[in-house]
């Protein structure tokens, strides 16, 4: 069976169960490039509006550190306190950008695959450190695509940086006359921002294309053979042979239960040869007559046989038998529009037995 599965082509779309199993294992269509670009865009927006403030805070902290350097007495006890103080201050300055990176990374994953946690994807497996499988993955189609993609990104970024710097060469000559350090840093920051902005636009396009590719590859990896679909159907719905046997046993049990109710019937209405419907009525416990058994052909013959053995009257009424057989299920009360026809039959039977309905 396994060899047949391998020989078959995976041409069928994945079932919902296959998709759920893959999701539980952490196998989803996710583009890391989209997450990286999301982080880059978020940081770019933050730097555009808050870079000057962050840079100013860092410069003030460095300036105060240099000014007080000669006044600080470094000892074994004061050094840890001094380091902790500076680490805390730098952390406070860099905390907004770290928070933005965290939020962007979280949203980049959630927007692609939703909220998902898979313990299996982080469970250590010896197969992951298998050198043979690692060597095969290194030369796999996916690895080659990733290599081409990374080389292409490097080329794009290099070309963007080259053309931006080339366009600024005439302005860079004037930097030699610049006396303000802040002005020089502002200009260099503007150049860097222009390079990053142009690169980001291109990377966004590449990330969208990568996401489309990841979805296509994921769907391809989930495809199933016809035999796999049949096996999954058997596992979820059960073997068709076993199900048919269960249904046959259920029908036999229901038929035996139905035949056991025939001796309690008041009358059996026939077609006369093809159909038989057993009717029972107890005016003390029932609001209307009830069909306790019905059948066609062999089952009808069996109902009439049991009725004959138990002295149950058999009345031939072809139209009424057909209507009762089609409209009324077993153990169900007859509908109101058939009250009169059934009542006439019961009255005839009671009259034959000299039983009065009332009194």
Tab-separated table of N, CA and C in Angstrom, residues 12-170:
chain	number	residue	atom	x	y	z
A	12	UNK	N	-4.652	15.598	-5.899
A	12	UNK	CA	-5.904	15.980	-5.243
A	12	UNK	C	-5.668	17.088	-4.218
A	13	UNK	N	-6.653	17.976	-4.117
A	13	UNK	CA	-6.577	19.040	-3.120
A	13	UNK	C	-6.625	18.467	-1.712
A	14	UNK	N	-5.942	19.115	-0.799
A	14	UNK	CA	-5.885	18.630	0.581
A	14	UNK	C	-7.246	18.732	1.244
A	15	UNK	N	-7.578	17.741	2.052
A	15	UNK	CA	-8.825	17.761	2.808
A	15	UNK	C	-8.682	18.659	4.033
A	16	UNK	N	-9.801	18.964	4.644
A	16	UNK	CA	-9.769	19.829	5.826
A	16	UNK	C	-9.008	19.158	6.969
A	17	UNK	N	-9.119	17.845	7.073
A	17	UNK	CA	-8.386	17.147	8.139
A	17	UNK	C	-6.888	17.226	7.891
A	18	UNK	N	-6.469	17.082	6.632
A	18	UNK	CA	-5.043	17.181	6.299
A	18	UNK	C	-4.526	18.571	6.654
A	19	UNK	N	-5.311	19.601	6.377
A	19	UNK	CA	-4.911	20.967	6.703
A	19	UNK	C	-4.828	21.180	8.215
A	20	UNK	N	-5.788	20.616	8.942
A	20	UNK	CA	-5.768	20.760	10.405
A	20	UNK	C	-4.562	20.052	11.006
A	21	UNK	N	-4.252	18.857	10.510
A	21	UNK	CA	-3.087	18.118	11.011
A	21	UNK	C	-1.797	18.884	10.731
A	22	UNK	N	-1.709	19.460	9.526
A	22	UNK	CA	-0.514	20.226	9.190
A	22	UNK	C	-0.387	21.467	10.066
A	23	UNK	N	-1.505	22.097	10.369
A	23	UNK	CA	-1.471	23.291	11.224
A	23	UNK	C	-1.046	22.936	12.641
A	24	UNK	N	-1.522	21.776	13.145
A	24	UNK	CA	-1.107	21.340	14.474
A	24	UNK	C	0.391	21.073	14.534
A	25	UNK	N	0.983	20.678	13.411
A	25	UNK	CA	2.425	20.432	13.355
A	25	UNK	C	3.216	21.701	13.051
A	26	UNK	N	2.518	22.836	12.895
A	26	UNK	CA	3.200	24.084	12.601
A	26	UNK	C	3.507	24.289	11.138
A	27	UNK	N	2.935	23.465	10.272
A	27	UNK	CA	3.163	23.567	8.829
A	27	UNK	C	2.093	24.463	8.222
A	28	UNK	N	2.427	25.724	8.059
A	28	UNK	CA	1.491	26.702	7.516
A	28	UNK	C	2.196	27.538	6.454
A	29	UNK	N	1.396	28.225	5.664
A	29	UNK	CA	1.947	29.105	4.617
A	29	UNK	C	2.337	30.428	5.265
A	30	UNK	N	3.630	30.586	5.504
A	30	UNK	CA	4.107	31.789	6.183
A	30	UNK	C	5.367	32.286	5.491
A	31	UNK	N	5.391	33.582	5.227
A	31	UNK	CA	6.546	34.204	4.590
A	31	UNK	C	7.322	34.996	5.627
A	32	UNK	N	8.549	34.564	5.888
A	32	UNK	CA	9.400	35.294	6.818
A	32	UNK	C	9.803	36.639	6.248
A	33	UNK	N	9.837	36.727	4.917
A	33	UNK	CA	10.161	37.999	4.281
A	33	UNK	C	9.103	39.049	4.608
A	34	UNK	N	7.842	38.623	4.664
A	34	UNK	CA	6.764	39.561	4.978
A	34	UNK	C	6.901	40.078	6.403
A	35	UNK	N	7.305	39.204	7.320
A	35	UNK	CA	7.521	39.624	8.712
A	35	UNK	C	8.690	40.608	8.788
A	36	UNK	N	9.768	40.294	8.086
A	36	UNK	CA	10.951	41.166	8.106
A	36	UNK	C	10.639	42.536	7.518
A	37	UNK	N	9.903	42.563	6.422
A	37	UNK	CA	9.536	43.840	5.806
A	37	UNK	C	8.598	44.621	6.718
A	38	UNK	N	7.693	43.921	7.401
A	38	UNK	CA	6.808	44.594	8.356
A	38	UNK	C	7.593	45.267	9.470
A	39	UNK	N	8.598	44.565	9.977
A	39	UNK	CA	9.464	45.161	11.008
A	39	UNK	C	10.219	46.361	10.446
A	40	UNK	N	10.717	46.228	9.221
A	40	UNK	CA	11.463	47.322	8.595
A	40	UNK	C	10.584	48.551	8.391
A	41	UNK	N	9.352	48.338	7.931
A	41	UNK	CA	8.426	49.464	7.715
A	41	UNK	C	8.083	50.144	9.034
A	42	UNK	N	7.820	49.341	10.085
A	42	UNK	CA	7.488	49.914	11.387
A	42	UNK	C	8.659	50.725	11.941
A	43	UNK	N	9.861	50.191	11.824
A	43	UNK	CA	11.044	50.931	12.299
A	43	UNK	C	11.282	52.189	11.474
A	44	UNK	N	11.022	52.098	10.185
A	44	UNK	CA	11.209	53.256	9.309
A	44	UNK	C	10.261	54.386	9.702
A	45	UNK	N	9.017	54.027	9.988
A	45	UNK	CA	8.050	55.038	10.421
A	45	UNK	C	8.478	55.655	11.746
A	46	UNK	N	8.945	54.794	12.665
A	46	UNK	CA	9.371	55.327	13.965
A	46	UNK	C	10.566	56.262	13.814
A	47	UNK	N	11.546	55.853	12.997
A	47	UNK	CA	12.733	56.697	12.811
A	47	UNK	C	12.383	58.016	12.119
A	48	UNK	N	11.403	57.985	11.241
A	48	UNK	CA	11.020	59.208	10.545
A	48	UNK	C	10.475	60.250	11.521
A	49	UNK	N	9.693	59.789	12.488
A	49	UNK	CA	9.077	60.722	13.435
A	49	UNK	C	9.862	60.865	14.738
A	50	UNK	N	10.637	59.866	15.120
A	50	UNK	CA	11.260	59.920	16.440
A	50	UNK	C	12.757	59.739	16.473
A	51	UNK	N	13.395	59.668	15.295
A	51	UNK	CA	14.841	59.436	15.293
A	51	UNK	C	15.600	60.602	15.902
A	52	UNK	N	15.168	61.816	15.610
A	52	UNK	CA	15.880	62.986	16.141
A	52	UNK	C	15.830	63.014	17.661
A	53	UNK	N	14.652	62.682	18.208
A	53	UNK	CA	14.540	62.655	19.675
A	53	UNK	C	15.388	61.572	20.289
A	54	UNK	N	15.400	60.381	19.700
A	54	UNK	CA	16.205	59.284	20.228
A	54	UNK	C	17.695	59.609	20.132
A	55	UNK	N	18.107	60.176	18.970
A	55	UNK	CA	19.514	60.541	18.802
A	55	UNK	C	19.927	61.621	19.784
A	56	UNK	N	19.034	62.575	20.028
A	56	UNK	CA	19.338	63.658	20.958
A	56	UNK	C	19.518	63.110	22.379
A	57	UNK	N	18.657	62.157	22.760
A	57	UNK	CA	18.772	61.562	24.097
A	57	UNK	C	20.079	60.790	24.247
A	58	UNK	N	20.476	60.074	23.197
A	58	UNK	CA	21.731	59.329	23.252
A	58	UNK	C	22.923	60.276	23.354
A	59	UNK	N	22.882	61.363	22.570
A	59	UNK	CA	23.981	62.324	22.604
A	59	UNK	C	24.068	63.022	23.950
A	60	UNK	N	22.911	63.350	24.531
A	60	UNK	CA	22.921	63.975	25.857
A	60	UNK	C	23.481	63.031	26.895
A	61	UNK	N	23.118	61.743	26.788
A	61	UNK	CA	23.638	60.770	27.742
A	61	UNK	C	25.148	60.600	27.577
A	62	UNK	N	25.638	60.564	26.340
A	62	UNK	CA	27.068	60.440	26.100
A	62	UNK	C	27.808	61.700	26.561
A	63	UNK	N	27.197	62.866	26.301
A	63	UNK	CA	27.833	64.125	26.727
A	63	UNK	C	27.972	64.198	28.231
A	64	UNK	N	26.882	63.844	28.930
A	64	UNK	CA	26.951	63.869	30.397
A	64	UNK	C	27.957	62.852	30.921
A	65	UNK	N	28.091	61.728	30.212
A	65	UNK	CA	29.051	60.715	30.637
A	65	UNK	C	30.483	61.199	30.473
A	66	UNK	N	30.759	61.862	29.335
A	66	UNK	CA	32.113	62.380	29.120
A	66	UNK	C	32.453	63.511	30.094
A	67	UNK	N	31.452	64.357	30.387
A	67	UNK	CA	31.708	65.487	31.295
A	67	UNK	C	32.000	65.026	32.718
A	68	UNK	N	31.317	63.970	33.104
A	68	UNK	CA	31.498	63.494	34.487
A	68	UNK	C	32.546	62.392	34.595
A	69	UNK	N	33.199	62.085	33.478
A	69	UNK	CA	34.177	60.989	33.514
A	69	UNK	C	35.329	61.284	34.470
A	70	UNK	N	35.777	62.555	34.473
A	70	UNK	CA	36.905	62.884	35.348
A	70	UNK	C	36.511	63.025	36.791
A	71	UNK	N	35.237	63.160	37.067
A	71	UNK	CA	34.784	63.345	38.446
A	71	UNK	C	34.386	62.041	39.116
A	72	UNK	N	34.266	60.988	38.326
A	72	UNK	CA	33.825	59.706	38.897
A	72	UNK	C	35.018	58.932	39.416
A	73	UNK	N	34.862	58.459	40.616
A	73	UNK	CA	35.903	57.646	41.236
A	73	UNK	C	35.538	56.173	41.050
A	74	UNK	N	36.175	55.504	40.086
A	74	UNK	CA	35.858	54.115	39.786
A	74	UNK	C	36.485	53.195	40.818
A	75	UNK	N	35.640	52.477	41.489
A	75	UNK	CA	36.080	51.475	42.460
A	75	UNK	C	35.337	50.173	42.184
A	76	UNK	N	35.696	49.183	42.930
A	76	UNK	CA	35.047	47.886	42.754
A	76	UNK	C	33.577	47.947	43.145
A	77	UNK	N	33.241	48.836	44.041
A	77	UNK	CA	31.853	48.954	44.475
A	77	UNK	C	31.042	49.880	43.572
A	78	UNK	N	31.646	50.939	43.029
A	78	UNK	CA	30.898	51.912	42.235
A	78	UNK	C	30.721	51.494	40.782
A	79	UNK	N	31.628	50.634	40.268
A	79	UNK	CA	31.550	50.247	38.860
A	79	UNK	C	30.249	49.509	38.520
A	80	UNK	N	29.817	48.512	39.309
A	80	UNK	CA	28.545	47.848	38.973
A	80	UNK	C	27.368	48.823	39.004
A	81	UNK	N	27.355	49.723	39.963
A	81	UNK	CA	26.267	50.701	40.041
A	81	UNK	C	26.263	51.607	38.814
A	82	UNK	N	27.460	52.033	38.386
A	82	UNK	CA	27.570	52.912	37.230
A	82	UNK	C	27.117	52.200	35.957
A	83	UNK	N	27.535	50.951	35.805
A	83	UNK	CA	27.128	50.188	34.620
A	83	UNK	C	25.617	49.963	34.594
A	84	UNK	N	25.050	49.608	35.722
A	84	UNK	CA	23.601	49.405	35.797
A	84	UNK	C	22.844	50.680	35.471
A	85	UNK	N	23.375	51.806	35.920
A	85	UNK	CA	22.716	53.083	35.657
A	85	UNK	C	22.701	53.390	34.162
A	86	UNK	N	23.850	53.203	33.512
A	86	UNK	CA	23.913	53.476	32.070
A	86	UNK	C	23.116	52.464	31.264
A	87	UNK	N	23.135	51.197	31.654
A	87	UNK	CA	22.344	50.182	30.951
A	87	UNK	C	20.860	50.506	31.045
A	88	UNK	N	20.411	50.912	32.208
A	88	UNK	CA	19.003	51.254	32.384
A	88	UNK	C	18.633	52.470	31.538
A	89	UNK	N	19.491	53.471	31.507
A	89	UNK	CA	19.190	54.681	30.727
A	89	UNK	C	19.147	54.382	29.232
A	90	UNK	N	20.104	53.583	28.727
A	90	UNK	CA	20.094	53.220	27.316
A	90	UNK	C	18.899	52.326	26.977
A	91	UNK	N	18.567	51.451	27.899
A	91	UNK	CA	17.391	50.595	27.677
A	91	UNK	C	16.133	51.438	27.588
A	92	UNK	N	16.001	52.432	28.433
A	92	UNK	CA	14.841	53.311	28.408
A	92	UNK	C	14.750	54.070	27.085
A	93	UNK	N	15.898	54.453	26.527
A	93	UNK	CA	15.904	55.173	25.246
A	93	UNK	C	15.545	54.235	24.086
A	94	UNK	N	16.058	53.004	24.122
A	94	UNK	CA	15.848	52.062	23.029
A	94	UNK	C	14.587	51.207	23.179
A	95	UNK	N	13.924	51.331	24.336
A	95	UNK	CA	12.740	50.488	24.572
A	95	UNK	C	11.643	50.706	23.531
A	96	UNK	N	11.314	51.931	23.108
A	96	UNK	CA	10.247	52.106	22.099
A	96	UNK	C	10.532	51.351	20.806
A	97	UNK	N	11.768	51.415	20.309
A	97	UNK	CA	12.077	50.732	19.061
A	97	UNK	C	12.022	49.218	19.244
A	98	UNK	N	12.432	48.711	20.415
A	98	UNK	CA	12.346	47.276	20.672
A	98	UNK	C	10.892	46.831	20.770
A	99	UNK	N	10.062	47.672	21.380
A	99	UNK	CA	8.639	47.344	21.475
A	99	UNK	C	7.987	47.328	20.097
A	100	UNK	N	8.359	48.276	19.255
A	100	UNK	CA	7.817	48.326	17.898
A	100	UNK	C	8.214	47.091	17.111
A	101	UNK	N	9.468	46.666	17.240
A	101	UNK	CA	9.934	45.453	16.555
A	101	UNK	C	9.133	44.240	17.015
A	102	UNK	N	8.898	44.150	18.334
A	102	UNK	CA	8.148	43.017	18.879
A	102	UNK	C	6.715	43.006	18.362
A	103	UNK	N	6.066	44.167	18.384
A	103	UNK	CA	4.677	44.247	17.922
A	103	UNK	C	4.585	43.950	16.428
A	104	UNK	N	5.504	44.503	15.643
A	104	UNK	CA	5.481	44.271	14.196
A	104	UNK	C	5.696	42.795	13.865
A	105	UNK	N	6.621	42.148	14.578
A	105	UNK	CA	6.860	40.721	14.341
A	105	UNK	C	5.637	39.890	14.722
A	106	UNK	N	5.003	40.248	15.828
A	106	UNK	CA	3.807	39.524	16.273
A	106	UNK	C	2.672	39.678	15.270
A	107	UNK	N	2.415	40.924	14.849
A	107	UNK	CA	1.339	41.155	13.888
A	107	UNK	C	1.647	40.525	12.538
A	108	UNK	N	2.922	40.540	12.132
A	108	UNK	CA	3.285	39.933	10.859
A	108	UNK	C	2.979	38.455	10.809
A	109	UNK	N	3.130	37.760	11.922
A	109	UNK	CA	2.813	36.330	11.968
A	109	UNK	C	1.325	36.083	12.139
A	110	UNK	N	0.677	36.872	13.005
A	110	UNK	CA	-0.739	36.665	13.268
A	110	UNK	C	-1.577	36.942	12.025
A	111	UNK	N	-1.251	37.998	11.296
A	111	UNK	CA	-2.012	38.325	10.099
A	111	UNK	C	-1.873	37.264	9.011
A	112	UNK	N	-0.804	36.500	9.041
A	112	UNK	CA	-0.609	35.453	8.036
A	112	UNK	C	-1.281	34.146	8.420
A	113	UNK	N	-1.108	33.707	9.657
A	113	UNK	CA	-1.577	32.373	10.057
A	113	UNK	C	-2.534	32.407	11.234
A	114	UNK	N	-2.830	33.589	11.774
A	114	UNK	CA	-3.695	33.648	12.943
A	114	UNK	C	-2.951	33.268	14.208
A	115	UNK	N	-3.705	33.143	15.314
A	115	UNK	CA	-3.092	32.740	16.575
A	115	UNK	C	-2.830	31.237	16.543
A	116	UNK	N	-1.598	30.854	16.663
A	116	UNK	CA	-1.234	29.446	16.538
A	116	UNK	C	-0.039	29.150	17.424
A	117	UNK	N	-0.134	28.018	18.130
A	117	UNK	CA	1.014	27.526	18.898
A	117	UNK	C	1.121	26.031	18.656
A	118	UNK	N	2.267	25.597	18.191
A	118	UNK	CA	2.492	24.185	17.913
A	118	UNK	C	3.699	23.705	18.706
A	119	UNK	N	3.427	22.806	19.654
A	119	UNK	CA	4.527	22.260	20.456
A	119	UNK	C	5.379	21.300	19.644
A	120	UNK	N	4.767	20.688	18.626
A	120	UNK	CA	5.507	19.705	17.833
A	120	UNK	C	6.610	20.355	17.015
A	121	UNK	N	6.375	21.607	16.580
A	121	UNK	CA	7.375	22.269	15.744
A	121	UNK	C	8.634	22.625	16.523
A	122	UNK	N	8.543	22.730	17.858
A	122	UNK	CA	9.714	23.071	18.670
A	122	UNK	C	10.224	21.877	19.468
A	123	UNK	N	9.599	20.708	19.278
A	123	UNK	CA	10.047	19.509	19.978
A	123	UNK	C	11.348	18.990	19.359
A	124	UNK	N	12.372	18.746	20.178
A	124	UNK	CA	13.643	18.234	19.622
A	124	UNK	C	13.455	16.879	18.957
A	125	UNK	N	14.015	16.735	17.763
A	125	UNK	CA	13.956	15.482	17.031
A	125	UNK	C	15.348	15.152	16.489
A	126	UNK	N	15.714	13.877	16.601
A	126	UNK	CA	17.016	13.463	16.099
A	126	UNK	C	17.085	13.561	14.583
A	127	UNK	N	15.935	13.466	13.924
A	127	UNK	CA	15.935	13.547	12.457
A	127	UNK	C	16.357	14.933	11.968
A	128	UNK	N	16.192	15.946	12.840
A	128	UNK	CA	16.563	17.301	12.433
A	128	UNK	C	18.076	17.499	12.387
A	129	UNK	N	18.815	16.634	13.105
A	129	UNK	CA	20.268	16.757	13.095
A	129	UNK	C	20.917	15.647	12.262
A	130	UNK	N	20.098	14.967	11.482
A	130	UNK	CA	20.618	13.934	10.592
A	130	UNK	C	21.440	14.598	9.487
A	131	UNK	N	22.749	14.313	9.375
A	131	UNK	CA	23.577	14.995	8.361
A	131	UNK	C	23.155	14.688	6.939
A	132	UNK	N	22.633	13.476	6.704
A	132	UNK	CA	22.223	13.114	5.345
A	132	UNK	C	21.007	13.931	4.922
A	133	UNK	N	20.017	14.017	5.825
A	133	UNK	CA	18.838	14.816	5.511
A	133	UNK	C	19.180	16.292	5.424
A	134	UNK	N	20.120	16.722	6.267
A	134	UNK	CA	20.542	18.120	6.203
A	134	UNK	C	21.225	18.422	4.884
A	135	UNK	N	22.024	17.479	4.400
A	135	UNK	CA	22.691	17.665	3.108
A	135	UNK	C	21.674	17.691	1.978
A	136	UNK	N	20.635	16.862	2.089
A	136	UNK	CA	19.589	16.849	1.068
A	136	UNK	C	18.807	18.156	1.065
A	137	UNK	N	18.536	18.689	2.258
A	137	UNK	CA	17.831	19.963	2.330
A	137	UNK	C	18.675	21.098	1.769
A	138	UNK	N	19.999	20.986	1.942
A	138	UNK	CA	20.885	22.042	1.471
A	138	UNK	C	20.807	22.182	-0.044
A	139	UNK	N	20.583	21.061	-0.740
A	139	UNK	CA	20.497	21.086	-2.194
A	139	UNK	C	19.064	20.878	-2.681
A	140	UNK	N	18.098	21.146	-1.821
A	140	UNK	CA	16.701	21.013	-2.220
A	140	UNK	C	16.264	22.218	-3.047
A	141	UNK	N	15.084	22.083	-3.666
A	141	UNK	CA	14.543	23.178	-4.483
A	141	UNK	C	14.280	24.410	-3.616
A	142	UNK	N	13.799	24.168	-2.404
A	142	UNK	CA	13.507	25.290	-1.507
A	142	UNK	C	14.777	26.060	-1.160
A	143	UNK	N	15.870	25.334	-0.904
A	143	UNK	CA	17.127	26.000	-0.567
A	143	UNK	C	17.660	26.799	-1.755
A	144	UNK	N	17.515	26.240	-2.933
A	144	UNK	CA	17.976	26.950	-4.131
A	144	UNK	C	17.164	28.223	-4.346
A	145	UNK	N	15.842	28.121	-4.139
A	145	UNK	CA	14.979	29.308	-4.282
A	145	UNK	C	15.356	30.373	-3.255
A	146	UNK	N	15.625	29.944	-2.011
A	146	UNK	CA	16.012	30.908	-0.976
A	146	UNK	C	17.348	31.564	-1.323
A	147	UNK	N	18.273	30.787	-1.863
A	147	UNK	CA	19.574	31.337	-2.249
A	147	UNK	C	19.414	32.377	-3.357
A	148	UNK	N	18.640	32.039	-4.382
A	148	UNK	CA	18.409	32.990	-5.475
A	148	UNK	C	17.718	34.239	-4.961
A	149	UNK	N	16.779	34.054	-4.055
A	149	UNK	CA	16.041	35.188	-3.509
A	149	UNK	C	16.964	36.113	-2.714
A	150	UNK	N	17.842	35.551	-1.906
A	150	UNK	CA	18.765	36.368	-1.109
A	150	UNK	C	19.785	37.099	-1.991
A	151	UNK	N	20.285	36.395	-3.014
A	151	UNK	CA	21.216	37.056	-3.938
A	151	UNK	C	20.522	38.204	-4.659
A	152	UNK	N	19.272	37.977	-5.048
A	152	UNK	CA	18.523	39.021	-5.745
A	152	UNK	C	18.297	40.224	-4.830
A	153	UNK	N	18.017	39.961	-3.565
A	153	UNK	CA	17.818	41.077	-2.628
A	153	UNK	C	19.105	41.871	-2.442
A	154	UNK	N	20.207	41.172	-2.311
A	154	UNK	CA	21.487	41.873	-2.156
A	154	UNK	C	21.783	42.741	-3.381
A	155	UNK	N	21.511	42.207	-4.554
A	155	UNK	CA	21.737	42.986	-5.779
A	155	UNK	C	20.843	44.209	-5.836
A	156	UNK	N	19.579	44.031	-5.441
A	156	UNK	CA	18.638	45.156	-5.455
A	156	UNK	C	19.077	46.241	-4.488
A	157	UNK	N	19.432	45.837	-3.264
A	157	UNK	CA	19.846	46.820	-2.261
A	157	UNK	C	21.121	47.532	-2.711
A	158	UNK	N	22.045	46.784	-3.274
A	158	UNK	CA	23.302	47.392	-3.745
A	158	UNK	C	23.040	48.391	-4.869
A	159	UNK	N	22.147	48.042	-5.791
A	159	UNK	CA	21.835	48.945	-6.895
A	159	UNK	C	21.147	50.209	-6.394
A	160	UNK	N	20.217	50.041	-5.444
A	160	UNK	CA	19.520	51.213	-4.895
A	160	UNK	C	20.511	52.134	-4.193
A	161	UNK	N	21.385	51.540	-3.354
A	161	UNK	CA	22.378	52.355	-2.652
A	161	UNK	C	23.316	53.050	-3.644
A	162	UNK	N	23.693	52.357	-4.682
A	162	UNK	CA	24.598	52.940	-5.685
A	162	UNK	C	23.956	54.142	-6.369
A	163	UNK	N	22.727	54.004	-6.845
A	163	UNK	CA	22.080	55.099	-7.570
A	163	UNK	C	21.758	56.277	-6.658
A	164	UNK	N	21.379	56.006	-5.388
A	164	UNK	CA	21.101	57.103	-4.457
A	164	UNK	C	22.387	57.875	-4.156
A	165	UNK	N	23.472	57.154	-3.860
A	165	UNK	CA	24.745	57.819	-3.553
A	165	UNK	C	25.282	58.547	-4.784
A	166	UNK	N	25.104	57.930	-5.951
A	166	UNK	CA	25.559	58.574	-7.186
A	166	UNK	C	24.850	59.899	-7.414
A	167	UNK	N	23.543	59.931	-7.073
A	167	UNK	CA	22.794	61.168	-7.231
A	167	UNK	C	23.163	62.237	-6.223
A	168	UNK	N	23.824	61.837	-5.129
A	168	UNK	CA	24.193	62.784	-4.084
A	168	UNK	C	25.680	63.152	-4.118
A	169	UNK	N	26.417	62.706	-5.126
A	169	UNK	CA	27.855	62.979	-5.163
A	169	UNK	C	28.146	64.476	-5.215
A	170	UNK	N	27.354	65.211	-5.974
A	170	UNK	CA	27.593	66.652	-6.075
A	170	UNK	C	27.377	67.345	-4.742
